[in-house]
Amino acid sequence: MARVVVDVMLKPEILDPQGQAVQRALPRLGFQGISDVRQGKRFELEVDGPVDDAVLARIQEMAETFLANTVIEDFVVKVEGEK
Amino acid sequence: MARVVVDVMLKPEILDPQGQAVQRALPRLGFQGISDVRQGKRFELEVDGPVDDAVLARIQEMAETFLANTVIEDFVVKVEGEK
């Protein structure tokens, strides 16, 4: 078993109202010094068996077609640890 | 400027219907060998100035009180790179 993480974030040029809402709330709540906040999604996938290049290629494809909307989102696939 | 990332995930004992929906859809879409999927949130914070222990402690507090619901969610604070 291994964990693969897919982080999906809106592209930098796409407006992120959720992140903006968080950023604007921070000073009101007493937190200063944060100039920007972006909010995205994190998927933790538990993979059966070892994570080789073929498995990573499949997950890359999965992220591209299903987990992220690549018109407006970027994604990163990371192996987070074998168990 | 530095980027600090806060990953917020549902605690393992809390049911994650979003993650389950993704996991159940995968075989239908032709992706085998994923035994579990958990979906969470990722916040990317752009911090003005250097990230020292005091700043990290503030962000930890922010995550605890505002970004995560610690009754049902766990969070991790990571420094992702100074610019």
PDB file of C-alpha atoms in Angstrom:
ATOM      1  CA  MET A   1       0.000   0.000   0.000  1.00  0.00           C
ATOM      2  CA  ALA A   2       1.171   3.469  -0.817  1.00  0.00           C
ATOM      3  CA  ARG A   3      -0.403   6.876  -0.669  1.00  0.00           C
ATOM      4  CA  VAL A   4      -0.459   9.116  -3.691  1.00  0.00           C
ATOM      5  CA  VAL A   5      -1.640  12.702  -3.276  1.00  0.00           C
ATOM      6  CA  VAL A   6      -3.207  14.783  -6.031  1.00  0.00           C
ATOM      7  CA  ASP A   7      -3.344  18.520  -5.278  1.00  0.00           C
ATOM      8  CA  VAL A   8      -5.760  20.444  -7.478  1.00  0.00           C
ATOM      9  CA  MET A   9      -5.583  24.250  -7.483  1.00  0.00           C
ATOM     10  CA  LEU A  10      -7.248  26.879  -9.621  1.00  0.00           C
ATOM     11  CA  LYS A  11      -4.828  28.273 -12.219  1.00  0.00           C
ATOM     12  CA  PRO A  12      -3.189  31.546 -11.106  1.00  0.00           C
ATOM     13  CA  GLU A  13      -5.110  33.579 -13.705  1.00  0.00           C
ATOM     14  CA  ILE A  14      -8.494  32.226 -12.526  1.00  0.00           C
ATOM     15  CA  LEU A  15     -10.336  34.213  -9.850  1.00  0.00           C
ATOM     16  CA  ASP A  16     -10.594  32.310  -6.567  1.00  0.00           C
ATOM     17  CA  PRO A  17     -13.517  33.718  -4.544  1.00  0.00           C
ATOM     18  CA  GLN A  18     -13.128  31.145  -1.740  1.00  0.00           C
ATOM     19  CA  GLY A  19      -9.495  32.069  -1.224  1.00  0.00           C
ATOM     20  CA  GLN A  20     -10.321  35.763  -1.391  1.00  0.00           C
ATOM     21  CA  ALA A  21     -13.042  35.354   1.233  1.00  0.00           C
ATOM     22  CA  VAL A  22     -10.534  33.686   3.550  1.00  0.00           C
ATOM     23  CA  GLN A  23      -7.891  36.339   2.880  1.00  0.00           C
ATOM     24  CA  ARG A  24     -10.291  39.190   3.602  1.00  0.00           C
ATOM     25  CA  ALA A  25     -11.521  37.589   6.794  1.00  0.00           C
ATOM     26  CA  LEU A  26      -8.033  37.165   8.253  1.00  0.00           C
ATOM     27  CA  PRO A  27      -7.307  40.798   9.298  1.00  0.00           C
ATOM     28  CA  ARG A  28     -10.762  41.016  10.893  1.00  0.00           C
ATOM     29  CA  LEU A  29      -9.876  37.933  12.922  1.00  0.00           C
ATOM     30  CA  GLY A  30      -6.541  39.426  13.978  1.00  0.00           C
ATOM     31  CA  PHE A  31      -4.222  37.688  11.506  1.00  0.00           C
ATOM     32  CA  GLN A  32      -1.947  40.116   9.626  1.00  0.00           C
ATOM     33  CA  GLY A  33       0.755  39.627   7.010  1.00  0.00           C
ATOM     34  CA  ILE A  34      -0.967  37.200   4.623  1.00  0.00           C
ATOM     35  CA  SER A  35      -1.013  38.813   1.177  1.00  0.00           C
ATOM     36  CA  ASP A  36      -2.858  36.093  -0.743  1.00  0.00           C
ATOM     37  CA  VAL A  37      -4.817  32.911  -0.111  1.00  0.00           C
ATOM     38  CA  ARG A  38      -5.741  30.304  -2.715  1.00  0.00           C
ATOM     39  CA  GLN A  39      -8.016  27.406  -1.843  1.00  0.00           C
ATOM     40  CA  GLY A  40      -7.921  24.095  -3.661  1.00  0.00           C
ATOM     41  CA  LYS A  41      -8.595  20.410  -3.275  1.00  0.00           C
ATOM     42  CA  ARG A  42      -6.428  17.596  -2.017  1.00  0.00           C
ATOM     43  CA  PHE A  43      -7.120  13.956  -2.902  1.00  0.00           C
ATOM     44  CA  GLU A  44      -5.383  11.178  -0.952  1.00  0.00           C
ATOM     45  CA  LEU A  45      -5.441   7.926  -2.944  1.00  0.00           C
ATOM     46  CA  GLU A  46      -4.523   4.607  -1.286  1.00  0.00           C
ATOM     47  CA  VAL A  47      -2.942   2.507  -4.015  1.00  0.00           C
ATOM     48  CA  ASP A  48      -2.882  -1.310  -3.818  1.00  0.00           C
ATOM     49  CA  GLY A  49       0.618  -2.615  -4.455  1.00  0.00           C
ATOM     50  CA  PRO A  50       3.748  -0.691  -5.352  1.00  0.00           C
ATOM     51  CA  VAL A  51       3.686   2.676  -7.079  1.00  0.00           C
ATOM     52  CA  ASP A  52       5.713   2.338 -10.259  1.00  0.00           C
ATOM     53  CA  ASP A  53       5.853   4.574 -13.318  1.00  0.00           C
ATOM     54  CA  ALA A  54       2.879   2.793 -14.935  1.00  0.00           C
ATOM     55  CA  VAL A  55       0.689   3.388 -11.869  1.00  0.00           C
ATOM     56  CA  LEU A  56       1.777   7.020 -11.690  1.00  0.00           C
ATOM     57  CA  ALA A  57       0.971   7.475 -15.381  1.00  0.00           C
ATOM     58  CA  ARG A  58      -2.511   6.056 -14.751  1.00  0.00           C
ATOM     59  CA  ILE A  59      -3.054   8.396 -11.805  1.00  0.00           C
ATOM     60  CA  GLN A  60      -1.814  11.326 -13.872  1.00  0.00           C
ATOM     61  CA  GLU A  61      -4.410  10.389 -16.511  1.00  0.00           C
ATOM     62  CA  MET A  62      -7.093   9.994 -13.804  1.00  0.00           C
ATOM     63  CA  ALA A  63      -6.301  13.422 -12.387  1.00  0.00           C
ATOM     64  CA  GLU A  64      -6.393  14.969 -15.838  1.00  0.00           C
ATOM     65  CA  THR A  65      -9.712  13.452 -16.911  1.00  0.00           C
ATOM     66  CA  PHE A  66     -11.579  13.202 -13.658  1.00  0.00           C
ATOM     67  CA  LEU A  67     -10.153  14.898 -10.555  1.00  0.00           C
ATOM     68  CA  ALA A  68      -9.212  18.227 -12.101  1.00  0.00           C
ATOM     69  CA  ASN A  69     -10.869  20.445 -14.663  1.00  0.00           C
ATOM     70  CA  THR A  70      -7.763  21.298 -16.655  1.00  0.00           C
ATOM     71  CA  VAL A  71      -9.428  24.251 -18.330  1.00  0.00           C
ATOM     72  CA  ILE A  72      -9.348  26.158 -15.053  1.00  0.00           C
ATOM     73  CA  GLU A  73      -7.267  23.982 -12.684  1.00  0.00           C
ATOM     74  CA  ASP A  74      -3.676  22.796 -12.361  1.00  0.00           C
ATOM     75  CA  PHE A  75      -2.808  19.594 -10.539  1.00  0.00           C
ATOM     76  CA  VAL A  76       0.269  17.975  -9.010  1.00  0.00           C
ATOM     77  CA  VAL A  77       0.692  14.238  -8.359  1.00  0.00           C
ATOM     78  CA  LYS A  78       2.976  13.277  -5.454  1.00  0.00           C
ATOM     79  CA  VAL A  79       3.870   9.934  -3.886  1.00  0.00           C
ATOM     80  CA  GLU A  80       3.584  10.464  -0.181  1.00  0.00           C
ATOM     81  CA  GLY A  81       4.859   7.253   1.306  1.00  0.00           C
ATOM     82  CA  GLU A  82       4.908   3.505   0.927  1.00  0.00           C
ATOM     83  CA  LYS A  83       3.484   1.463   3.759  1.00  0.00           C
TER      84      LYS A  83
ATOM     85  CA  MET B   1       7.557  36.291   0.380  1.00  0.00           C
ATOM     86  CA  ALA B   2       7.069  32.661   1.248  1.00  0.00           C
ATOM     87  CA  ARG B   3       4.341  30.157   0.676  1.00  0.00           C
ATOM     88  CA  VAL B   4       2.855  28.241   3.575  1.00  0.00           C
ATOM     89  CA  VAL B   5       0.448  25.407   2.812  1.00  0.00           C
ATOM     90  CA  VAL B   6      -2.283  24.217   5.163  1.00  0.00           C
ATOM     91  CA  ASP B   7      -3.759  20.810   4.262  1.00  0.00           C
ATOM     92  CA  VAL B   8      -7.091  20.090   5.925  1.00  0.00           C
ATOM     93  CA  MET B   9      -8.439  16.532   5.807  1.00  0.00           C
ATOM     94  CA  LEU B  10     -11.365  14.852   7.517  1.00  0.00           C
ATOM     95  CA  LYS B  11     -10.209  12.722  10.472  1.00  0.00           C
ATOM     96  CA  PRO B  12      -9.824   9.035   9.526  1.00  0.00           C
ATOM     97  CA  GLU B  13     -12.819   8.024  11.662  1.00  0.00           C
ATOM     98  CA  ILE B  14     -15.122  10.552   9.960  1.00  0.00           C
ATOM     99  CA  LEU B  15     -17.112   9.362   6.936  1.00  0.00           C
ATOM    100  CA  ASP B  16     -15.978  11.098   3.727  1.00  0.00           C
ATOM    101  CA  PRO B  17     -18.826  10.887   1.172  1.00  0.00           C
ATOM    102  CA  GLN B  18     -16.965  12.995  -1.425  1.00  0.00           C
ATOM    103  CA  GLY B  19     -13.953  10.698  -1.307  1.00  0.00           C
ATOM    104  CA  GLN B  20     -16.210   7.624  -1.444  1.00  0.00           C
ATOM    105  CA  ALA B  21     -18.016   8.976  -4.482  1.00  0.00           C
ATOM    106  CA  VAL B  22     -14.683   9.427  -6.259  1.00  0.00           C
ATOM    107  CA  GLN B  23     -13.472   5.969  -5.218  1.00  0.00           C
ATOM    108  CA  ARG B  24     -16.648   4.259  -6.468  1.00  0.00           C
ATOM    109  CA  ALA B  25     -16.544   6.126  -9.765  1.00  0.00           C
ATOM    110  CA  LEU B  26     -12.966   5.054 -10.566  1.00  0.00           C
ATOM    111  CA  PRO B  27     -13.593   1.396 -11.600  1.00  0.00           C
ATOM    112  CA  ARG B  28     -16.500   2.507 -13.779  1.00  0.00           C
ATOM    113  CA  LEU B  29     -14.109   4.904 -15.514  1.00  0.00           C
ATOM    114  CA  GLY B  30     -11.515   2.183 -16.008  1.00  0.00           C
ATOM    115  CA  PHE B  31      -9.172   2.951 -13.106  1.00  0.00           C
ATOM    116  CA  GLN B  32      -8.426  -0.119 -10.940  1.00  0.00           C
ATOM    117  CA  GLY B  33      -6.279  -0.637  -7.862  1.00  0.00           C
ATOM    118  CA  ILE B  34      -7.271   2.374  -5.742  1.00  0.00           C
ATOM    119  CA  SER B  35      -8.563   1.049  -2.423  1.00  0.00           C
ATOM    120  CA  ASP B  36      -9.475   4.340  -0.761  1.00  0.00           C
ATOM    121  CA  VAL B  37      -9.868   8.014  -1.614  1.00  0.00           C
ATOM    122  CA  ARG B  38     -10.139  10.871   0.869  1.00  0.00           C
ATOM    123  CA  GLN B  39     -10.881  14.394  -0.282  1.00  0.00           C
ATOM    124  CA  GLY B  40      -9.804  17.451   1.640  1.00  0.00           C
ATOM    125  CA  LYS B  41      -8.873  21.087   1.286  1.00  0.00           C
ATOM    126  CA  ARG B  42      -5.575  22.764   0.528  1.00  0.00           C
ATOM    127  CA  PHE B  43      -4.925  26.403   1.413  1.00  0.00           C
ATOM    128  CA  GLU B  44      -1.921  28.203  -0.077  1.00  0.00           C
ATOM    129  CA  LEU B  45      -1.021  31.279   1.983  1.00  0.00           C
ATOM    130  CA  GLU B  46       1.413  33.894   0.642  1.00  0.00           C
ATOM    131  CA  VAL B  47       3.184  35.298   3.684  1.00  0.00           C
ATOM    132  CA  ASP B  48       4.783  38.749   3.659  1.00  0.00           C
ATOM    133  CA  GLY B  49       8.329  38.603   4.948  1.00  0.00           C
ATOM    134  CA  PRO B  50      10.240  35.624   6.321  1.00  0.00           C
ATOM    135  CA  VAL B  51       8.537  32.624   7.877  1.00  0.00           C
ATOM    136  CA  ASP B  52       9.930  32.237  11.375  1.00  0.00           C
ATOM    137  CA  ASP B  53       8.631  30.259  14.336  1.00  0.00           C
ATOM    138  CA  ALA B  54       6.373  33.117  15.451  1.00  0.00           C
ATOM    139  CA  VAL B  55       4.705  33.340  12.035  1.00  0.00           C
ATOM    140  CA  LEU B  56       4.272  29.572  11.915  1.00  0.00           C
ATOM    141  CA  ALA B  57       2.722  29.598  15.365  1.00  0.00           C
ATOM    142  CA  ARG B  58       0.241  32.255  14.198  1.00  0.00           C
ATOM    143  CA  ILE B  59      -0.637  30.226  11.103  1.00  0.00           C
ATOM    144  CA  GLN B  60      -1.058  27.129  13.258  1.00  0.00           C
ATOM    145  CA  GLU B  61      -3.503  29.101  15.430  1.00  0.00           C
ATOM    146  CA  MET B  62      -5.278  30.431  12.301  1.00  0.00           C
ATOM    147  CA  ALA B  63      -5.667  26.914  10.913  1.00  0.00           C
ATOM    148  CA  GLU B  64      -6.976  25.672  14.234  1.00  0.00           C
ATOM    149  CA  THR B  65      -9.541  28.413  14.755  1.00  0.00           C
ATOM    150  CA  PHE B  66     -10.551  29.269  11.228  1.00  0.00           C
ATOM    151  CA  LEU B  67      -9.387  27.035   8.365  1.00  0.00           C
ATOM    152  CA  ALA B  68     -10.131  23.657   9.947  1.00  0.00           C
ATOM    153  CA  ASN B  69     -12.966  22.374  12.083  1.00  0.00           C
ATOM    154  CA  THR B  70     -10.851  20.430  14.558  1.00  0.00           C
ATOM    155  CA  VAL B  71     -13.836  18.434  15.809  1.00  0.00           C
ATOM    156  CA  ILE B  72     -13.927  16.529  12.516  1.00  0.00           C
ATOM    157  CA  GLU B  73     -10.779  17.619  10.651  1.00  0.00           C
ATOM    158  CA  ASP B  74      -7.017  17.281  11.012  1.00  0.00           C
ATOM    159  CA  PHE B  75      -4.639  19.802   9.490  1.00  0.00           C
ATOM    160  CA  VAL B  76      -0.954  20.015   8.596  1.00  0.00           C
ATOM    161  CA  VAL B  77       1.030  23.258   8.167  1.00  0.00           C
ATOM    162  CA  LYS B  78       3.999  23.125   5.763  1.00  0.00           C
ATOM    163  CA  VAL B  79       6.405  25.778   4.503  1.00  0.00           C
ATOM    164  CA  GLU B  80       6.606  25.270   0.763  1.00  0.00           C
ATOM    165  CA  GLY B  81       9.298  27.647  -0.336  1.00  0.00           C
ATOM    166  CA  GLU B  82      10.747  31.091   0.218  1.00  0.00           C
ATOM    167  CA  LYS B  83      10.815  33.429  -2.738  1.00  0.00           C
TER     168      LYS B  83
END
